[in-house]
Tab-separated table of C-alpha atoms in Angstrom:
chain	number	residue	atom	x	y	z
A	1	MET	CA	-20.615	-16.076	13.897
A	2	PHE	CA	-17.574	-14.021	15.687
A	3	THR	CA	-17.204	-10.574	16.586
A	4	ILE	CA	-14.427	-8.039	17.167
A	5	GLY	CA	-13.083	-8.617	20.960
A	6	GLN	CA	-14.455	-12.187	21.094
A	7	ILE	CA	-12.434	-14.484	23.128
A	8	VAL	CA	-11.050	-17.567	20.878
A	9	THR	CA	-10.843	-20.884	22.450
A	10	LYS	CA	-9.037	-24.229	21.288
A	11	GLU	CA	-12.173	-25.454	20.110
A	12	ASN	CA	-12.974	-22.560	17.797
A	13	TYR	CA	-9.568	-21.265	17.034
A	14	THR	CA	-9.567	-22.633	13.070
A	15	GLN	CA	-13.024	-21.301	12.416
A	16	ALA	CA	-12.210	-17.915	14.121
A	17	ALA	CA	-9.147	-17.662	11.954
A	18	LEU	CA	-11.148	-18.344	8.833
A	19	TRP	CA	-13.729	-15.855	9.881
A	20	CYS	CA	-10.953	-13.320	10.307
A	21	ASN	CA	-9.632	-13.758	6.931
A	22	GLN	CA	-12.893	-13.066	5.624
A	23	ASN	CA	-13.682	-10.128	7.795
A	24	GLY	CA	-10.390	-7.708	8.071
A	25	ALA	CA	-9.468	-9.211	11.357
A	26	HIS	CA	-6.743	-11.201	13.291
A	27	ILE	CA	-6.445	-13.336	16.520
A	28	GLU	CA	-4.010	-11.759	18.905
A	29	LYS	CA	-2.463	-12.962	22.090
A	30	GLN	CA	-3.655	-10.948	25.116
A	31	GLY	CA	-2.605	-12.330	28.510
A	32	GLY	CA	-3.446	-15.836	28.852
A	33	GLY	CA	-5.955	-16.318	25.827
A	34	TYR	CA	-6.439	-15.028	22.382
A	35	VAL	CA	-8.880	-12.479	21.148
A	36	ILE	CA	-10.482	-11.477	17.799
A	37	MET	CA	-8.949	-8.064	16.743
A	38	GLN	CA	-9.786	-5.749	13.982
A	39	ASN	CA	-6.840	-5.098	11.289
A	40	THR	CA	-5.790	-1.459	11.083
A	41	PRO	CA	-5.998	-0.130	7.619
A	42	ASP	CA	-2.853	0.077	5.551
A	43	VAL	CA	-2.062	4.002	5.211
A	44	LEU	CA	-1.061	4.645	1.618
A	45	PRO	CA	1.613	7.548	1.217
A	46	SER	CA	0.350	10.593	-0.639
A	47	ALA	CA	0.935	11.558	-4.247
A	48	ALA	CA	3.427	14.014	-3.238
A	49	GLU	CA	5.272	11.150	-1.055
A	50	ARG	CA	5.335	8.698	-3.812
A	51	VAL	CA	6.512	11.245	-6.419
A	52	ALA	CA	9.290	12.298	-3.829
A	53	ALA	CA	10.294	8.696	-3.468
A	54	TRP	CA	10.301	7.829	-7.173
A	55	GLU	CA	12.314	11.023	-7.853
A	56	ALA	CA	15.057	9.894	-5.247
A	57	GLN	CA	15.040	6.475	-6.486
A	58	THR	CA	15.698	7.142	-10.024
A	59	GLY	CA	16.930	10.975	-10.233
A	60	LEU	CA	14.137	11.994	-12.463
A	61	THR	CA	13.341	15.168	-10.984
A	62	ARG	CA	10.760	17.220	-12.784
A	63	ALA	CA	13.544	19.326	-14.719
A	64	VAL	CA	15.176	16.019	-15.669
A	65	ARG	CA	11.809	14.560	-16.736
A	66	GLU	CA	11.115	17.513	-18.985
A	67	LEU	CA	14.130	16.941	-20.728
A	68	VAL	CA	13.888	13.088	-20.906
A	69	LEU	CA	10.263	13.476	-22.349
A	70	ALA	CA	11.391	16.174	-24.848
A	71	GLU	CA	10.926	15.001	-28.457
A	72	ASN	CA	14.279	13.648	-29.655
A	73	SER	CA	15.600	13.607	-26.191
A	74	GLY	CA	17.749	10.475	-27.071
A	75	ALA	CA	16.582	8.734	-23.665
A	76	SER	CA	15.939	5.050	-23.694
A	77	ALA	CA	12.441	3.685	-23.843
A	78	TYR	CA	12.948	2.545	-20.226
A	79	VAL	CA	13.989	6.032	-18.972
A	80	LYS	CA	11.192	7.533	-20.952
A	81	ALA	CA	8.428	5.174	-19.428
A	82	LYS	CA	9.933	5.901	-15.652
A	83	ALA	CA	9.787	9.447	-16.490
A	84	GLN	CA	6.186	9.343	-17.900
A	85	GLU	CA	5.196	7.219	-14.734
A	86	ILE	CA	6.293	9.939	-12.553
A	87	GLU	CA	4.764	12.592	-14.650
A	88	THR	CA	1.314	10.737	-14.752
A	89	LEU	CA	1.464	10.740	-10.748
A	90	ALA	CA	2.807	14.443	-10.613
A	91	VAL	CA	0.030	15.814	-12.574
A	92	VAL	CA	-2.558	15.880	-9.506
A	93	LEU	CA	0.145	17.846	-7.748
A	94	ARG	CA	-0.239	20.698	-10.241
A	95	GLU	CA	-4.095	20.949	-10.098
């Protein structure tokens, strides 16, 4: 029904918006009119970037995680769970 780059009019704006929502597009004002544009894909951070961010937020560096996850470490269940989340993600970095 619609295509990327197509000009949208007042008469078909609602139908174009519905089409865009179902087809990874959006309507953008350009000059005096509106045009259907392709959405840009979200760029996800790499595993290394996510691990670094979590380490910075929690203070759970690799050395600290090893201590927290050691048997009888005395760390709370919450801290152990957070350390394990980061460790699970970090596994791919060590392969």
